[in-house]
Amino acid sequence: MAAPYSCHDFLGFQDALKKMRDIDDKIIYALNTSLPTESFKGQVDSEQTCRDLYGKLRVGHKQREEAIRNCIMVSAESLKELREKREAQPDDMDLNKKFKSEQRKLRVLQSELNVEDIVKDRSYKAFNERCRVYFRAGDVAL
């Protein structure tokens, strides 16, 4: 489930991203509580549990990446408009402030893509360590 966000409210967008990353932040806990120890192995369908968790991870990663890319496009368009206004009115201090603020926002959004890659790699690594034994080779590309 995607958290509602607005690209124009940057702090709100960052809060929404944080909420959308909840499953990644709690991956170890989810794996520990979902997968049985050796003594309880027959009581839980570990393969299905891993498949469900993998599906949730993939959907979450896709939604977040789309949200970040969408906000990058919105910010880039806004920056383009501000640049055009700034060229027409080079002495407008408020316009210069908005322009620089939008530049910073765009850089932070672009860095969020790198953060997303790190979060994704960390989650899949933890997932693979615990779930690789429940998949036959070739079933799911981890």
GROMACS .gro file of N, CA, C and O in nm, residues 23-98:
model
  304
   23ILE      N    1   0.876  -0.194   0.567
   23ILE     CA    2   0.902  -0.337   0.551
   23ILE      C    3   1.052  -0.364   0.539
   23ILE      O    4   1.102  -0.463   0.590
   24ASP      N    5   1.123  -0.275   0.473
   24ASP     CA    6   1.268  -0.293   0.460
   24ASP      C    7   1.338  -0.274   0.593
   24ASP      O    8   1.433  -0.344   0.625
   25ASP      N    9   1.289  -0.177   0.671
   25ASP     CA   10   1.349  -0.152   0.802
   25ASP      C   11   1.327  -0.267   0.899
   25ASP      O   12   1.406  -0.289   0.990
   26LYS      N   13   1.219  -0.340   0.877
   26LYS     CA   14   1.184  -0.449   0.969
   26LYS      C   15   1.199  -0.587   0.905
   26LYS      O   16   1.138  -0.683   0.950
   27ILE      N   17   1.281  -0.599   0.803
   27ILE     CA   18   1.295  -0.725   0.730
   27ILE      C   19   1.347  -0.837   0.820
   27ILE      O   20   1.299  -0.949   0.814
   28ILE      N   21   1.445  -0.809   0.901
   28ILE     CA   22   1.501  -0.912   0.989
   28ILE      C   23   1.394  -0.960   1.087
   28ILE      O   24   1.377  -1.081   1.106
   29TYR      N   25   1.321  -0.868   1.144
   29TYR     CA   26   1.213  -0.904   1.235
   29TYR      C   27   1.107  -0.988   1.163
   29TYR      O   28   1.061  -1.090   1.215
   30ALA      N   29   1.069  -0.945   1.043
   30ALA     CA   30   0.968  -1.019   0.966
   30ALA      C   31   1.017  -1.161   0.935
   30ALA      O   32   0.939  -1.257   0.945
   31LEU      N   33   1.142  -1.174   0.899
   31LEU     CA   34   1.197  -1.307   0.869
   31LEU      C   35   1.202  -1.392   0.995
   31LEU      O   36   1.167  -1.511   0.992
   32ASN      N   37   1.244  -1.334   1.105
   32ASN     CA   38   1.255  -1.410   1.230
   32ASN      C   39   1.119  -1.455   1.281
   32ASN      O   40   1.107  -1.565   1.337
   33THR      N   41   1.017  -1.374   1.265
   33THR     CA   42   0.885  -1.411   1.317
   33THR      C   43   0.807  -1.497   1.218
   33THR      O   44   0.714  -1.567   1.259
   34SER      N   45   0.842  -1.496   1.090
   34SER     CA   46   0.767  -1.570   0.989
   34SER      C   47   0.823  -1.709   0.964
   34SER      O   48   0.748  -1.801   0.931
   35LEU      N   49   0.953  -1.722   0.974
   35LEU     CA   50   1.016  -1.850   0.941
   35LEU      C   51   1.044  -1.930   1.068
   35LEU      O   52   1.097  -1.876   1.164
   36PRO      N   53   1.012  -2.057   1.065
   36PRO     CA   54   1.029  -2.138   1.185
   36PRO      C   55   1.174  -2.180   1.207
   36PRO      O   56   1.254  -2.183   1.115
   37THR      N   57   1.200  -2.213   1.331
   37THR     CA   58   1.329  -2.274   1.363
   37THR      C   59   1.320  -2.421   1.324
   37THR      O   60   1.214  -2.470   1.284
   38GLU      N   61   1.428  -2.493   1.334
   38GLU     CA   62   1.431  -2.635   1.296
   38GLU      C   63   1.323  -2.716   1.365
   38GLU      O   64   1.262  -2.803   1.306
   39SER      N   65   1.296  -2.689   1.492
   39SER     CA   66   1.201  -2.770   1.567
   39SER      C   67   1.055  -2.748   1.524
   39SER      O   68   0.970  -2.833   1.547
   40PHE      N   69   1.024  -2.635   1.460
   40PHE     CA   70   0.887  -2.606   1.417
   40PHE      C   71   0.873  -2.607   1.265
   40PHE      O   72   0.774  -2.558   1.212
   41LYS      N   73   0.968  -2.664   1.194
   41LYS     CA   74   0.974  -2.656   1.050
   41LYS      C   75   0.848  -2.706   0.980
   41LYS      O   76   0.804  -2.647   0.882
   42GLY      N   77   0.786  -2.813   1.027
   42GLY     CA   78   0.671  -2.870   0.959
   42GLY      C   79   0.541  -2.795   0.983
   42GLY      O   80   0.441  -2.822   0.918
   43GLN      N   81   0.536  -2.701   1.073
   43GLN     CA   82   0.412  -2.633   1.110
   43GLN      C   83   0.381  -2.510   1.025
   43GLN      O   84   0.270  -2.458   1.031
   44VAL      N   85   0.477  -2.461   0.950
   44VAL     CA   86   0.459  -2.340   0.870
   44VAL      C   87   0.506  -2.367   0.728
   44VAL      O   88   0.607  -2.434   0.707
   45ASP      N   89   0.433  -2.314   0.630
   45ASP     CA   90   0.475  -2.326   0.491
   45ASP      C   91   0.578  -2.216   0.464
   45ASP      O   92   0.544  -2.105   0.424
   46SER      N   93   0.703  -2.249   0.488
   46SER     CA   94   0.811  -2.150   0.476
   46SER      C   95   0.827  -2.100   0.334
   46SER      O   96   0.857  -1.982   0.312
   47GLU      N   97   0.808  -2.188   0.238
   47GLU     CA   98   0.824  -2.147   0.098
   47GLU      C   99   0.721  -2.039   0.064
   47GLU      O  100   0.756  -1.936   0.005
   48GLN      N  101   0.595  -2.060   0.102
   48GLN     CA  102   0.492  -1.961   0.073
   48GLN      C  103   0.516  -1.832   0.151
   48GLN      O  104   0.496  -1.722   0.099
   49THR      N  105   0.560  -1.845   0.273
   49THR     CA  106   0.591  -1.727   0.354
   49THR      C  107   0.699  -1.643   0.287
   49THR      O  108   0.688  -1.521   0.278
   50CYS      N  109   0.802  -1.710   0.238
   50CYS     CA  110   0.911  -1.639   0.169
   50CYS      C  111   0.861  -1.575   0.040
   50CYS      O  112   0.896  -1.462   0.007
   51ARG      N  113   0.779  -1.648  -0.034
   51ARG     CA  114   0.723  -1.592  -0.159
   51ARG      C  115   0.640  -1.466  -0.130
   51ARG      O  116   0.650  -1.367  -0.202
   52ASP      N  117   0.557  -1.472  -0.026
   52ASP     CA  118   0.474  -1.356   0.010
   52ASP      C  119   0.560  -1.236   0.049
   52ASP      O  120   0.536  -1.124   0.005
   53LEU      N  121   0.661  -1.261   0.130
   53LEU     CA  122   0.749  -1.154   0.173
   53LEU      C  123   0.826  -1.095   0.054
   53LEU      O  124   0.840  -0.973   0.042
   54TYR      N  125   0.871  -1.183  -0.035
   54TYR     CA  126   0.942  -1.137  -0.154
   54TYR      C  127   0.851  -1.049  -0.240
   54TYR      O  128   0.893  -0.944  -0.290
   55GLY      N  129   0.726  -1.089  -0.254
   55GLY     CA  130   0.630  -1.009  -0.330
   55GLY      C  131   0.610  -0.872  -0.268
   55GLY      O  132   0.606  -0.771  -0.338
   56LYS      N  133   0.598  -0.866  -0.136
   56LYS     CA  134   0.583  -0.739  -0.067
   56LYS      C  135   0.705  -0.649  -0.087
   56LYS      O  136   0.692  -0.528  -0.108
   57LEU      N  137   0.823  -0.711  -0.080
   57LEU     CA  138   0.946  -0.633  -0.101
   57LEU      C  139   0.948  -0.574  -0.242
   57LEU      O  140   0.977  -0.455  -0.259
   58ARG      N  141   0.920  -0.657  -0.340
   58ARG     CA  142   0.925  -0.610  -0.480
   58ARG      C  143   0.825  -0.498  -0.505
   58ARG      O  144   0.859  -0.398  -0.569
   59VAL      N  145   0.703  -0.514  -0.456
   59VAL     CA  146   0.601  -0.410  -0.475
   59VAL      C  147   0.644  -0.281  -0.407
   59VAL      O  148   0.634  -0.172  -0.465
   60GLY      N  149   0.693  -0.292  -0.285
   60GLY     CA  150   0.739  -0.173  -0.212
   60GLY      C  151   0.852  -0.101  -0.282
   60GLY      O  152   0.851   0.022  -0.294
   61HIS      N  153   0.949  -0.177  -0.331
   61HIS     CA  154   1.062  -0.116  -0.400
   61HIS      C  155   1.016  -0.046  -0.528
   61HIS      O  156   1.061   0.065  -0.559
   62LYS      N  157   0.926  -0.111  -0.601
   62LYS     CA  158   0.877  -0.052  -0.726
   62LYS      C  159   0.800   0.077  -0.698
   62LYS      O  160   0.821   0.178  -0.765
   63GLN      N  161   0.713   0.075  -0.597
   63GLN     CA  162   0.635   0.194  -0.564
   63GLN      C  163   0.725   0.310  -0.521
   63GLN      O  164   0.704   0.424  -0.563
   64ARG      N  165   0.823   0.281  -0.440
   64ARG     CA  166   0.912   0.389  -0.392
   64ARG      C  167   0.994   0.446  -0.507
   64ARG      O  168   1.009   0.568  -0.517
   65GLU      N  169   1.047   0.359  -0.590
   65GLU     CA  170   1.128   0.408  -0.701
   65GLU      C  171   1.043   0.494  -0.795
   65GLU      O  172   1.088   0.600  -0.840
   66GLU      N  173   0.921   0.451  -0.823
   66GLU     CA  174   0.833   0.530  -0.908
   66GLU      C  175   0.802   0.665  -0.843
   66GLU      O  176   0.799   0.768  -0.911
   67ALA      N  177   0.777   0.665  -0.713
   67ALA     CA  178   0.747   0.790  -0.641
   67ALA      C  179   0.866   0.885  -0.648
   67ALA      O  180   0.849   1.005  -0.675
   68ILE      N  181   0.985   0.832  -0.625
   68ILE     CA  182   1.106   0.917  -0.628
   68ILE      C  183   1.128   0.972  -0.769
   68ILE      O  184   1.151   1.092  -0.787
   69ARG      N  185   1.117   0.885  -0.868
   69ARG     CA  186   1.137   0.931  -1.008
   69ARG      C  187   1.032   1.033  -1.048
   69ARG      O  188   1.062   1.130  -1.118
   70ASN      N  189   0.909   1.014  -1.003
   70ASN     CA  190   0.803   1.109  -1.033
   70ASN      C  191   0.835   1.246  -0.972
   70ASN      O  192   0.823   1.349  -1.038
   71CYS      N  193   0.879   1.247  -0.847
   71CYS     CA  194   0.912   1.374  -0.782
   71CYS      C  195   1.036   1.439  -0.845
   71CYS      O  196   1.044   1.562  -0.850
   72ILE      N  197   1.128   1.358  -0.893
   72ILE     CA  198   1.244   1.414  -0.965
   72ILE      C  199   1.196   1.486  -1.090
   72ILE      O  200   1.241   1.598  -1.120
   73MET      N  201   1.103   1.425  -1.161
   73MET     CA  202   1.050   1.489  -1.283
   73MET      C  203   0.975   1.618  -1.250
   73MET      O  204   0.993   1.719  -1.319
   74VAL      N  205   0.894   1.615  -1.144
   74VAL     CA  206   0.820   1.735  -1.103
   74VAL      C  207   0.918   1.845  -1.063
   74VAL      O  208   0.903   1.961  -1.104
   75SER      N  209   1.020   1.810  -0.987
   75SER     CA  210   1.119   1.909  -0.942
   75SER      C  211   1.199   1.964  -1.059
   75SER      O  212   1.227   2.084  -1.065
   76ALA      N  213   1.237   1.878  -1.152
   76ALA     CA  214   1.313   1.923  -1.269
   76ALA      C  215   1.230   2.020  -1.354
   76ALA      O  216   1.283   2.120  -1.404
   77GLU      N  217   1.102   1.991  -1.368
   77GLU     CA  218   1.014   2.080  -1.444
   77GLU      C  219   1.000   2.214  -1.373
   77GLU      O  220   1.005   2.320  -1.436
   78SER      N  221   0.985   2.210  -1.242
   78SER     CA  222   0.975   2.332  -1.163
   78SER      C  223   1.104   2.413  -1.174
   78SER      O  224   1.101   2.537  -1.188
   79LEU      N  225   1.217   2.344  -1.170
   79LEU     CA  226   1.347   2.410  -1.182
   79LEU      C  227   1.362   2.477  -1.319
   79LEU      O  228   1.413   2.588  -1.330
   80LYS      N  229   1.313   2.409  -1.422
   80LYS     CA  230   1.319   2.465  -1.557
   80LYS      C  231   1.238   2.594  -1.565
   80LYS      O  232   1.284   2.694  -1.621
   81GLU      N  233   1.118   2.591  -1.507
   81GLU     CA  234   1.034   2.711  -1.507
   81GLU      C  235   1.098   2.825  -1.428
   81GLU      O  236   1.097   2.940  -1.472
   82LEU      N  237   1.155   2.791  -1.313
   82LEU     CA  238   1.222   2.893  -1.233
   82LEU      C  239   1.343   2.951  -1.305
   82LEU      O  240   1.371   3.070  -1.295
   83ARG      N  241   1.416   2.866  -1.378
   83ARG     CA  242   1.532   2.913  -1.453
   83ARG      C  243   1.489   3.015  -1.559
   83ARG      O  244   1.553   3.119  -1.577
   84GLU      N  245   1.379   2.984  -1.628
   84GLU     CA  246   1.330   3.076  -1.731
   84GLU      C  247   1.287   3.209  -1.670
   84GLU      O  248   1.318   3.317  -1.723
   85LYS      N  249   1.217   3.205  -1.557
   85LYS     CA  250   1.176   3.327  -1.488
   85LYS      C  251   1.298   3.404  -1.438
   85LYS      O  252   1.301   3.527  -1.444
   86ARG      N  253   1.397   3.331  -1.389
   86ARG     CA  254   1.518   3.393  -1.336
   86ARG      C  255   1.597   3.465  -1.445
   86ARG      O  256   1.654   3.572  -1.421
   87GLU      N  257   1.599   3.406  -1.565
   87GLU     CA  258   1.669   3.471  -1.677
   87GLU      C  259   1.599   3.600  -1.718
   87GLU      O  260   1.663   3.696  -1.758
   88ALA      N  261   1.465   3.602  -1.705
   88ALA     CA  262   1.389   3.721  -1.740
   88ALA      C  263   1.401   3.828  -1.631
   88ALA      O  264   1.394   3.947  -1.660
   89GLN      N  265   1.419   3.785  -1.506
   89GLN     CA  266   1.428   3.878  -1.393
   89GLN      C  267   1.550   3.844  -1.307
   89GLN      O  268   1.537   3.793  -1.197
   90PRO      N  269   1.670   3.872  -1.355
   90PRO     CA  270   1.792   3.830  -1.283
   90PRO      C  271   1.812   3.897  -1.146
   90PRO      O  272   1.886   3.845  -1.063
   91ASP      N  273   1.746   4.008  -1.121
   91ASP     CA  274   1.768   4.080  -0.994
   91ASP      C  275   1.665   4.044  -0.887
   91ASP      O  276   1.670   4.098  -0.776
   92ASP      N  277   1.574   3.955  -0.916
   92ASP     CA  278   1.469   3.917  -0.820
   92ASP      C  279   1.528   3.820  -0.717
   92ASP      O  280   1.553   3.703  -0.746
   93MET      N  281   1.548   3.869  -0.594
   93MET     CA  282   1.612   3.788  -0.489
   93MET      C  283   1.525   3.670  -0.445
   93MET      O  284   1.575   3.562  -0.418
   94ASP      N  285   1.394   3.693  -0.437
   94ASP     CA  286   1.305   3.583  -0.398
   94ASP      C  287   1.308   3.471  -0.501
   94ASP      O  288   1.307   3.353  -0.466
   95LEU      N  289   1.312   3.508  -0.626
   95LEU     CA  290   1.319   3.409  -0.733
   95LEU      C  291   1.451   3.332  -0.727
   95LEU      O  292   1.454   3.210  -0.746
   96ASN      N  293   1.561   3.402  -0.698
   96ASN     CA  294   1.690   3.336  -0.683
   96ASN      C  295   1.688   3.236  -0.567
   96ASN      O  296   1.743   3.127  -0.577
   97LYS      N  297   1.623   3.275  -0.456
   97LYS     CA  298   1.611   3.185  -0.341
   97LYS      C  299   1.533   3.060  -0.377
   97LYS      O  300   1.572   2.949  -0.342
   98LYS      N  301   1.421   3.079  -0.444
   98LYS     CA  302   1.338   2.964  -0.484
   98LYS      C  303   1.415   2.873  -0.579
   98LYS      O  304   1.405   2.750  -0.569
   0.00000   0.00000   0.00000
